[in-house]
Tab-separated table of C-alpha atoms and ligand atoms in Angstrom:
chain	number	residue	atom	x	y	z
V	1	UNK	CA	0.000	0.000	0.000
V	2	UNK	CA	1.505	3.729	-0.734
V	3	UNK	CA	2.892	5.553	2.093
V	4	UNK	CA	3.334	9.027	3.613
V	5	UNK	CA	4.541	10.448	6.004
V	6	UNK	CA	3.142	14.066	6.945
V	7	UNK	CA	4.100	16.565	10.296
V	8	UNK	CA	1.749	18.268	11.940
V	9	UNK	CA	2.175	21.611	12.733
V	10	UNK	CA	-0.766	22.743	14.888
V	11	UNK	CA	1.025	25.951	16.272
V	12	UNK	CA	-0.674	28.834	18.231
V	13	UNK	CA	-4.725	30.301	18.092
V	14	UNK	CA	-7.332	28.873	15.627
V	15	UNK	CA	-4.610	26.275	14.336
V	16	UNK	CA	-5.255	23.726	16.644
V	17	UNK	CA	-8.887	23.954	16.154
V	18	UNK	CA	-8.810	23.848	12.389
V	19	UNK	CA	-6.002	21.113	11.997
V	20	UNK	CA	-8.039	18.852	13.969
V	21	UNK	CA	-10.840	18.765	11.514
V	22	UNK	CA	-8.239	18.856	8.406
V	23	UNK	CA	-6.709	15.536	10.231
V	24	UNK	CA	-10.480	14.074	9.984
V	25	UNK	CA	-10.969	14.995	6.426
V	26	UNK	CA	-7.460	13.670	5.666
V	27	UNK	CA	-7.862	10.081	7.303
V	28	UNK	CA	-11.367	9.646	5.925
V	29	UNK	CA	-9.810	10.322	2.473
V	30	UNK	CA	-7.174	7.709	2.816
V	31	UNK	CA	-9.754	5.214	3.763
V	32	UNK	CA	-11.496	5.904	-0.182
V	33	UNK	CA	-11.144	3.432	-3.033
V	34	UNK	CA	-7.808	1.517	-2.770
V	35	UNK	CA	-6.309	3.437	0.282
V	36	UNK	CA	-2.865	4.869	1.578
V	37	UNK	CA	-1.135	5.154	4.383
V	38	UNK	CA	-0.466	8.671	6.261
V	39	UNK	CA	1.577	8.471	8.888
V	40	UNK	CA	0.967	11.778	10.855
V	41	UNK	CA	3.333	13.069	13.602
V	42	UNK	CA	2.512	16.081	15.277
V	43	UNK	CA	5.326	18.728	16.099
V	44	UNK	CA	5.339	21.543	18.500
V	45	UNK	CA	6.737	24.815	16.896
V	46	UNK	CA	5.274	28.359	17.546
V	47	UNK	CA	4.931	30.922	19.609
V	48	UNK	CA	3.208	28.566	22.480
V	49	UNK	CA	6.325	26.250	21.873
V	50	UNK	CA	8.815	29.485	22.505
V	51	UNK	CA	7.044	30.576	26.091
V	52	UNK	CA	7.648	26.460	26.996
V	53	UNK	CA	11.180	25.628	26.067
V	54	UNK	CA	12.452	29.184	25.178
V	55	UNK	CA	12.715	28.081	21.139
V	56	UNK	CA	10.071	28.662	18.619
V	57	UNK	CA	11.287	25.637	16.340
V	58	UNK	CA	14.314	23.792	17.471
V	59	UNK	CA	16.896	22.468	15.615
V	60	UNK	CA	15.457	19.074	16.470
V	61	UNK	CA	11.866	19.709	15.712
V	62	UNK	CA	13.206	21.444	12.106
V	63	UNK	CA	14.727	18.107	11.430
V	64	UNK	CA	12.011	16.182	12.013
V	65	UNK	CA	10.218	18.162	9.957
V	66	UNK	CA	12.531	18.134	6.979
V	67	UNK	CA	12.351	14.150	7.019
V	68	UNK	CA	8.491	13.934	6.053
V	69	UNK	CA	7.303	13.905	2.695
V	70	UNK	CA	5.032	16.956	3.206
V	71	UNK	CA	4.133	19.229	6.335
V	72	UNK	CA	0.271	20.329	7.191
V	73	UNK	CA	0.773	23.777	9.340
V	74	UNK	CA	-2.117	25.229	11.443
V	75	UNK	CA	-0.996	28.852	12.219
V	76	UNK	CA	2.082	30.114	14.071
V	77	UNK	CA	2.429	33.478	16.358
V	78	UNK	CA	0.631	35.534	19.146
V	79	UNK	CA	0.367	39.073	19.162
V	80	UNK	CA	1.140	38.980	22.960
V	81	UNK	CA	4.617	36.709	22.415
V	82	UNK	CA	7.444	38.596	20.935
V	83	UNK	CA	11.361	37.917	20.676
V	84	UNK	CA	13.258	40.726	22.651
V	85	UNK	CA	14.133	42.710	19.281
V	86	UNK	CA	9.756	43.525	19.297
V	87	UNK	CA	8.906	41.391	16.140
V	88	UNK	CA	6.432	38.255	16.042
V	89	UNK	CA	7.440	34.765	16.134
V	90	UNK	CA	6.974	33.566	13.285
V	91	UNK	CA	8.815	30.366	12.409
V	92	UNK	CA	6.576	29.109	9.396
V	93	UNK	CA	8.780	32.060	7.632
V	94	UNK	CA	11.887	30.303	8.907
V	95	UNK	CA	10.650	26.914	7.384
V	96	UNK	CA	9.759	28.674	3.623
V	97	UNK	CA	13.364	29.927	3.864
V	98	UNK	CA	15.158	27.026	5.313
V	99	UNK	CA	13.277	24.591	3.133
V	100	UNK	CA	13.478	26.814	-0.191
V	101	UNK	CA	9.765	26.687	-0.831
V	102	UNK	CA	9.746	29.723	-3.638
V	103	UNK	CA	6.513	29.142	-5.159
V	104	UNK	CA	3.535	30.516	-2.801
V	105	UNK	CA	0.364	28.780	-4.263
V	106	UNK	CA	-3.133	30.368	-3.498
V	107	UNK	CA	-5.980	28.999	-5.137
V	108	UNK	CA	-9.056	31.532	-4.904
V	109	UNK	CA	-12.220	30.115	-5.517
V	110	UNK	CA	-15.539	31.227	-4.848
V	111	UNK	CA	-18.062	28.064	-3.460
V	112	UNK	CA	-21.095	29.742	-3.003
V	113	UNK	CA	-22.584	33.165	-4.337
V	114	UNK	CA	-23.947	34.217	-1.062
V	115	UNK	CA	-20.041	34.239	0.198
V	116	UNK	CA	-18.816	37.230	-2.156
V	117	UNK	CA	-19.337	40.379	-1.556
V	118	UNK	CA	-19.262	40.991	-5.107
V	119	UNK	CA	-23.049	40.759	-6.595
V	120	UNK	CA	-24.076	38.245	-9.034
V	121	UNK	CA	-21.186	35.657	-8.811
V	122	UNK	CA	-21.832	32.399	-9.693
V	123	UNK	CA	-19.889	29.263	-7.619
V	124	UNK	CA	-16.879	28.535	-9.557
V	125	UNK	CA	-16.774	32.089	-11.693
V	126	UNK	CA	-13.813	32.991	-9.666
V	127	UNK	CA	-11.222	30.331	-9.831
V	128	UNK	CA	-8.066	31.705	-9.655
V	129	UNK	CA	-4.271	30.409	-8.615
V	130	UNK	CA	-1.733	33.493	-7.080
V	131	UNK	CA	1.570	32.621	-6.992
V	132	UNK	CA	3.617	34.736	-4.833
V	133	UNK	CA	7.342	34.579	-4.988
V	134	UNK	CA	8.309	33.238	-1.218
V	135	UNK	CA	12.065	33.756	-1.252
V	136	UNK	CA	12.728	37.182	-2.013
V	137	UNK	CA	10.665	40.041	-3.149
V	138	UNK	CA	10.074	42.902	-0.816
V	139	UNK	CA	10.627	40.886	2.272
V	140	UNK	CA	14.154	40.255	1.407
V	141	UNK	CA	15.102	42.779	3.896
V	142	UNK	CA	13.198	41.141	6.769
V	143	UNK	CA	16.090	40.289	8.260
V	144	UNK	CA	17.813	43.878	7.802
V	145	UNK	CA	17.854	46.916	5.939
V	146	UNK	CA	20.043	47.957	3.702
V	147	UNK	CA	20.366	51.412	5.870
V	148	UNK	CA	19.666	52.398	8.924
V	149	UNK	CA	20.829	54.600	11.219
V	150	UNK	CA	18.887	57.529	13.576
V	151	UNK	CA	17.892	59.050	10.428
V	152	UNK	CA	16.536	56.708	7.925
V	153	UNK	CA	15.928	53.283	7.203
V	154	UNK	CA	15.935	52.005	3.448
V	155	UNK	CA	14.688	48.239	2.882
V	156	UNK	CA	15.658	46.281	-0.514
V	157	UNK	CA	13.584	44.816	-3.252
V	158	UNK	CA	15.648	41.684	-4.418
V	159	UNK	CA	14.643	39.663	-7.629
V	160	UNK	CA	17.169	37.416	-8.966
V	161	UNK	CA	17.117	35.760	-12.532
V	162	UNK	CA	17.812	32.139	-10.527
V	163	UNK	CA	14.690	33.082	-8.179
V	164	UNK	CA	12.467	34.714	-10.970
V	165	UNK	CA	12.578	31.585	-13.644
V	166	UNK	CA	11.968	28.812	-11.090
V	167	UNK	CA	8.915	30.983	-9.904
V	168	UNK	CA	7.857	31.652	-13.171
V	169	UNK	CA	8.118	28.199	-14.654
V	170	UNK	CA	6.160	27.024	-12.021
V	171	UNK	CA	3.237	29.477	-13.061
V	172	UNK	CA	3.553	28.252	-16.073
V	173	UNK	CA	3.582	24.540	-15.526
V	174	UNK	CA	0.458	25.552	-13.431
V	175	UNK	CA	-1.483	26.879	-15.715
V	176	UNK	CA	-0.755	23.845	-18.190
V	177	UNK	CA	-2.978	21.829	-15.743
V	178	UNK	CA	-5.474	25.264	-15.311
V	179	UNK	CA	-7.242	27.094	-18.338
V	180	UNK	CA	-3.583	28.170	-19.921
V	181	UNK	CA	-3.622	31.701	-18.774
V	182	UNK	CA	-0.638	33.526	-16.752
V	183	UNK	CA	-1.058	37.299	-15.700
V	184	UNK	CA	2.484	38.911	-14.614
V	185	UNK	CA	1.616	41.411	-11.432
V	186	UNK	CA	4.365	43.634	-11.005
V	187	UNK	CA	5.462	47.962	-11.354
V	188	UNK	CA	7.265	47.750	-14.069
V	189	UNK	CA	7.115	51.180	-15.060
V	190	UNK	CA	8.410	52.722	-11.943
V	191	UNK	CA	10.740	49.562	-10.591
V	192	UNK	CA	13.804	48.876	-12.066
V	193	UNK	CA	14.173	45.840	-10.442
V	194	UNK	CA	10.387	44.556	-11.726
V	195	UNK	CA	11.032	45.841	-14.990
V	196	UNK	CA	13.672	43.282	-14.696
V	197	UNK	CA	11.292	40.810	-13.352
V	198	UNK	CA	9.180	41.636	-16.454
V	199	UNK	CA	12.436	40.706	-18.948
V	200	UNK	CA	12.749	37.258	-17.392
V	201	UNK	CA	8.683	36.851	-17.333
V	202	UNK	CA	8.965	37.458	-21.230
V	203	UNK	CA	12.015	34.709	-21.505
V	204	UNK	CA	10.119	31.939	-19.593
V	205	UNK	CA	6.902	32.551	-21.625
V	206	UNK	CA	8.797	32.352	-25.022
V	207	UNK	CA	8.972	28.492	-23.597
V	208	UNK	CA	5.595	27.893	-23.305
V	209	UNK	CA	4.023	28.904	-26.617
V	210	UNK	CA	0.738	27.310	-25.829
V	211	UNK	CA	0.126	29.712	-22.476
V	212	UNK	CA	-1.571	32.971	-22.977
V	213	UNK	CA	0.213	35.522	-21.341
V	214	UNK	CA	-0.627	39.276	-19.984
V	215	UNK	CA	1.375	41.745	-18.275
V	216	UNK	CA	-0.247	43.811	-15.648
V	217	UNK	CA	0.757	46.897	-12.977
V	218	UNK	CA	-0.339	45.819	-9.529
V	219	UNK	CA	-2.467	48.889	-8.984
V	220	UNK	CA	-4.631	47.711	-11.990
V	221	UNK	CA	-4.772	44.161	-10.981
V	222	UNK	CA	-6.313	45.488	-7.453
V	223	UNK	CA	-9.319	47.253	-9.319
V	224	UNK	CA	-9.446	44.014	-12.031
V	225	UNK	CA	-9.335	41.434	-8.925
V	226	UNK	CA	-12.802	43.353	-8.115
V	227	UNK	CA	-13.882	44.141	-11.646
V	228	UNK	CA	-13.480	40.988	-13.678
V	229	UNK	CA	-12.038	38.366	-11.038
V	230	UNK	CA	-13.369	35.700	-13.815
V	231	UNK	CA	-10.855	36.871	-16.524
V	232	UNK	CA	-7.558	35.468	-14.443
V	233	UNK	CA	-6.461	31.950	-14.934
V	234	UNK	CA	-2.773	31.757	-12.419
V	235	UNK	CA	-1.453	35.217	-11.599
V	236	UNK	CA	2.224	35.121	-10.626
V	237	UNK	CA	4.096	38.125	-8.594
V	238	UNK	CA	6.762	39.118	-6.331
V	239	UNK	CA	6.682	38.376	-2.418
V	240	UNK	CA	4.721	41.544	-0.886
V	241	UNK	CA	2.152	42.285	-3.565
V	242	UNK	CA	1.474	38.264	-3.688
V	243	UNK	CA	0.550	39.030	0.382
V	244	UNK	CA	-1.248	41.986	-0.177
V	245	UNK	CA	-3.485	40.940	-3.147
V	246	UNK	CA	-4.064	37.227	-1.527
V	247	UNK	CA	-6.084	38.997	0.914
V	248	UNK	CA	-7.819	40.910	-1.327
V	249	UNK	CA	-8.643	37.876	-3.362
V	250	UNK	CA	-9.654	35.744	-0.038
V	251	UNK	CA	-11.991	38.763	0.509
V	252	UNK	CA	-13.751	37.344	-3.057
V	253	UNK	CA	-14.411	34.566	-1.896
V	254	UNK	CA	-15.554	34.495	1.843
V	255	UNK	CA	-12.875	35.805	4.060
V	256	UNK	CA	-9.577	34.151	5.134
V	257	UNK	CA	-11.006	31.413	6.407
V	258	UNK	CA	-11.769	29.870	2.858
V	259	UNK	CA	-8.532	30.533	1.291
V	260	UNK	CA	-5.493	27.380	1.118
V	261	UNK	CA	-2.021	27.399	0.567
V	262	UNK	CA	0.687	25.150	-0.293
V	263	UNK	CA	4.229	26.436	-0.287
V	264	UNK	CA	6.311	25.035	-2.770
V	265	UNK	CA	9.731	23.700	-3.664
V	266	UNK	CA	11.831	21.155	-5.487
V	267	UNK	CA	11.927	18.690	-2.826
V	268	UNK	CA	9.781	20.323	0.243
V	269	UNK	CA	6.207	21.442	0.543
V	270	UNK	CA	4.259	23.412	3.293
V	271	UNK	CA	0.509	23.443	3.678
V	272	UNK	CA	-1.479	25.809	5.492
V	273	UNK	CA	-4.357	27.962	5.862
V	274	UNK	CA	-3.763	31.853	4.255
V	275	UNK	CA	-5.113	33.037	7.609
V	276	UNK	CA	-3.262	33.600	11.151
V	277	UNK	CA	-3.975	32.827	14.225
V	278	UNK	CA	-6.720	34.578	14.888
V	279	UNK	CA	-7.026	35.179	18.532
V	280	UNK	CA	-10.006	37.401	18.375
V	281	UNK	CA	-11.840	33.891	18.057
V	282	UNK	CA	-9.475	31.062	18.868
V	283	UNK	CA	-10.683	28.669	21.585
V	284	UNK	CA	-14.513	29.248	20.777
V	285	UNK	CA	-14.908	26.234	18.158
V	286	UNK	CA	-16.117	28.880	15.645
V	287	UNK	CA	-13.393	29.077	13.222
V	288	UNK	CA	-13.968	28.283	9.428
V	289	UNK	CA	-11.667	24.993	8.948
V	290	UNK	CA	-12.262	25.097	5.188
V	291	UNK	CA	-9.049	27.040	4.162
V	292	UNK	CA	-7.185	24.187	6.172
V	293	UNK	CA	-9.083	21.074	4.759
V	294	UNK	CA	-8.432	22.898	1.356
V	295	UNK	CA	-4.957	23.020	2.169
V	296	UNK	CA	-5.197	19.574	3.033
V	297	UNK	CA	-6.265	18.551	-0.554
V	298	UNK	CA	-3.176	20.026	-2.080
V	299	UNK	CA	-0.915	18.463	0.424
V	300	UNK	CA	-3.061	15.193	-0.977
V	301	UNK	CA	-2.537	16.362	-4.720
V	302	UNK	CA	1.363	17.554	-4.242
V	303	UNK	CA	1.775	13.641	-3.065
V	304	UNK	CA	0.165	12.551	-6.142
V	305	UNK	CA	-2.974	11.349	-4.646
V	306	UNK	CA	-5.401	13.267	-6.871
V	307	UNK	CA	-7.840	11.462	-6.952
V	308	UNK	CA	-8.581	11.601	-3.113
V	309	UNK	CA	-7.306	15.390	-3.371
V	310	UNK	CA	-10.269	15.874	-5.823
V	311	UNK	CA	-12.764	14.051	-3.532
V	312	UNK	CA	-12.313	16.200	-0.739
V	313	UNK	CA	-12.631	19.340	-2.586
V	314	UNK	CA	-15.900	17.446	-4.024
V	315	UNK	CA	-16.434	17.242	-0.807
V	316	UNK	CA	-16.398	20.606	0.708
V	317	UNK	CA	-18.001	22.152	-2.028
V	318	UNK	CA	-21.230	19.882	-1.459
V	319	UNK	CA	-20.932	21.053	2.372
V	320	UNK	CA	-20.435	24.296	1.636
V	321	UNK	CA	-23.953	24.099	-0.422
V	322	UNK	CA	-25.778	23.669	2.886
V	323	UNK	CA	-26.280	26.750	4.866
V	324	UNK	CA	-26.689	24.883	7.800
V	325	UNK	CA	-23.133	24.239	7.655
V	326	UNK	CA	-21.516	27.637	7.687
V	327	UNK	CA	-19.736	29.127	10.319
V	328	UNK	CA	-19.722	32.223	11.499
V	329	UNK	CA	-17.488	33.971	9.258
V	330	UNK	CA	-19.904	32.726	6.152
V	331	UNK	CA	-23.181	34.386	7.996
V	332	UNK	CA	-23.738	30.831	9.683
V	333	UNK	CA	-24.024	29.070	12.866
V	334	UNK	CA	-21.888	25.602	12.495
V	335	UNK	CA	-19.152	24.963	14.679
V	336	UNK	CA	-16.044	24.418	13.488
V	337	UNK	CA	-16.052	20.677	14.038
V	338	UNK	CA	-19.237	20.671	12.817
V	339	UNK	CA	-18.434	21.665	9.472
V	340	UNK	CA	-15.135	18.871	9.323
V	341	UNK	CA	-17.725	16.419	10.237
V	342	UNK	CA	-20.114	17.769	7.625
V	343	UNK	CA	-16.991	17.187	4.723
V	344	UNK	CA	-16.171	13.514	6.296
V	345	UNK	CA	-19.975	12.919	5.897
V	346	UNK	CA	-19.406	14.489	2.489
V	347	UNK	CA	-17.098	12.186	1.628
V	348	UNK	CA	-19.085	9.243	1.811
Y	401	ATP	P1	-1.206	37.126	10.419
Y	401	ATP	O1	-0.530	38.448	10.518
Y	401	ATP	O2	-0.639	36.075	11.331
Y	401	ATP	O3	-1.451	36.641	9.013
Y	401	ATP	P2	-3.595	38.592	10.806
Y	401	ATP	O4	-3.358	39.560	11.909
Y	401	ATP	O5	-3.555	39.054	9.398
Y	401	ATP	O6	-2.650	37.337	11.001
Y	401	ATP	P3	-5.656	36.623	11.039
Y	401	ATP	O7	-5.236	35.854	12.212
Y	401	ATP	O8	-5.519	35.981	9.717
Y	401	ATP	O9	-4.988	38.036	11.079
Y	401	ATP	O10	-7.160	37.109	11.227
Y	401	ATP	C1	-7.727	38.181	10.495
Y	401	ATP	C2	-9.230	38.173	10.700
Y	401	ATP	O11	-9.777	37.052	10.029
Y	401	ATP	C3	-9.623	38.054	12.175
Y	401	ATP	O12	-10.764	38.838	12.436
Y	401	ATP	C4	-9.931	36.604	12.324
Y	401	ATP	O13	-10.895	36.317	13.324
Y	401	ATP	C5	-10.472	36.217	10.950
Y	401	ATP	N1	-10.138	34.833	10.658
Y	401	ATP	C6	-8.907	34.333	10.409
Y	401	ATP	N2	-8.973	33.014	10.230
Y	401	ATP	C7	-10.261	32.651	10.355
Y	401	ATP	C8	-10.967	31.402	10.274
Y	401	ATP	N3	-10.337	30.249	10.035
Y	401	ATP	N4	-12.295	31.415	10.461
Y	401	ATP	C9	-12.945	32.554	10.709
Y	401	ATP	N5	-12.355	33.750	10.787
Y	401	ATP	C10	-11.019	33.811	10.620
């Protein structure tokens, strides 16, 4: 029988809550047809983690980690628990770095019209893939700026060819299994270093002759994202303006609680909900689990069981058809484990 072997990353707030019910969702889907075999192991990283041994992720726990064949994250951090230089913990940014996972993928697709705020959407009109660049970008100079002193502080935008082709490949190879359409977000016209991004965009495409292409500034791809959210097929971009507009597209669709992730490299992959912690609501059994089971189907797809990955997003889409099963966030009253239950059930 195939085997897996997956980590568990519950971390800090909601992701505890919402892991539990992707954990459900991903043993009943083993269980279909033929069957595999996940072995899960859960891992303590996170902000809870650091105020307990003093480390957010230790060396031992990254190792661990780095063994399985893919990783299932919950969400990491705490407003209230900061390292002594001020900033949040945040060691799921450690693991994208340490593992090379470049290619941010955020599928955006809208399951029922009553969850847009956009009138007159149908389910499935807006069925989009962002793919943020993980690596570099605009948060290059999280770790430091380039100057600062008592005066001034000037942060870096780094795009390199090595990092721009893998990312943009990817996009491509993407939307080979999409509707063959890649949108470039970037400033070209005011960004050196985009319009360089832009030169290597118009390299990669040259090998993929059966894509459509189209080049787009990021201020206009805010006002299309609202205007004709149906016209995109994958849209690929650098670091920050993948994390601004993934909100904006999550805000489509239903709110953060209905938009996946899977975070992407050659030999590693992280899954996990778009959303944070959210500790205006963690510990009340109300948060939306979808964005996690959802991330939980691409972990299933990224270890080549498809088939299962397309059952449970079968799955929560025939759910997500029942009012009754919304959560709070969707204008409903289900619990959070009500709604996993409601997907296993869903499953058949
Ligand atoms: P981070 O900076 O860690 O990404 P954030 O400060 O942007 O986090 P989130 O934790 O993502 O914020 O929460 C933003 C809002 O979305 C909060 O009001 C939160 O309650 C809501 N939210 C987030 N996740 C869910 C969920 N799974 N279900 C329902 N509401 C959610």
């Amino acid at each position: 029988m195939r085997s897996h072997s997956v980590a568990l990353l519950p971390g800090d707030g909601v992701g505890p809550e919402v892991v539990a019910e992707a954990v459900k969702v991903l043993r009943a889907a083993a269980r279909l047809d033929g069957g595999f075999e996940l072995a899960m192991e859960e891992i303590s990283i996170g902000a809870g983690e650091y105020l307990r041994s003093g480390e957010a992720m230790s060396e031992q726990a990254f190792q661990r980690i780095r063994a399985k064949d893919a990783v299932l994250l919950g969400a990491m951090g705490l407003p209230s628990v900061r390292l002594p230089s001020g900033v949040e913990i945040a060691p799921q940014l450690d693991l994208r770095e340490r593992l090379d996972l470049y290619a941010g993928l955020r599928p955006i697709r809208l399951y029922h019209p009553r969850f847009s705020p956009l009138a007159s959407k149908r389910a499935g009109s807006i069925d989009l893939l962002l793919v943020r660049e993980n690596t570099e970008g605009m948060f290059w100079s999280r770790k430091g700026s380039l100057v600062a002193n008592d005066d001034e502080r000037i942060d870096g935008l780094r795009i390199s060819r090595a990092g721009s082709e893998r990312l943009f490949r990817a996009a491509f190879e993407q939307a080979r299994a999409r509707r063959g359409k890649v949108t470039l977000v970037d400033k070209a016209n005011v960004l050196p270093s985009l319009a360089f991004f832009r030169g290597i965009f118009d390299e990669v495409a040259a090998e993929f002759p059966d894509i459509e292409t189209e080049r787009i500034y990021v201020d206009a791809a805010a006002l299309y994202l609202v205007r004709r959210p149906e016209s995109f097929d994958v849209m690929v971009t650098e670091n920050m303006f993948g994390d601004i507009l993934s909100d904006l597209a999550a805000g489509l669709i239903g709110g953060m609680g209905m938009a996946p992730s899977g975070d992407i490299g050659d030999r590693h992959a992280v899954f996990q909900p778009s959303h944070g912690s959210a500790p205006d609501i963690a510990g009340q059994g109300v948060a939306n689990p979808t964005a996690t089971i959802l991330s939980a189907a691409l972990l299933l797809d990224w270890l080549g069981e498809k088939e299962a990955a397309g059952a449970v997003s079968r799955a929560v889409e025939r759910a997500l058809n029942d009012p009754a099963q919304w959560t709070r966030d969707l204008g409903g009253e289900q619990s959070c484990a009500g709604l996993g239950d409601a997907v296993v059930a869903q499953l058949g």
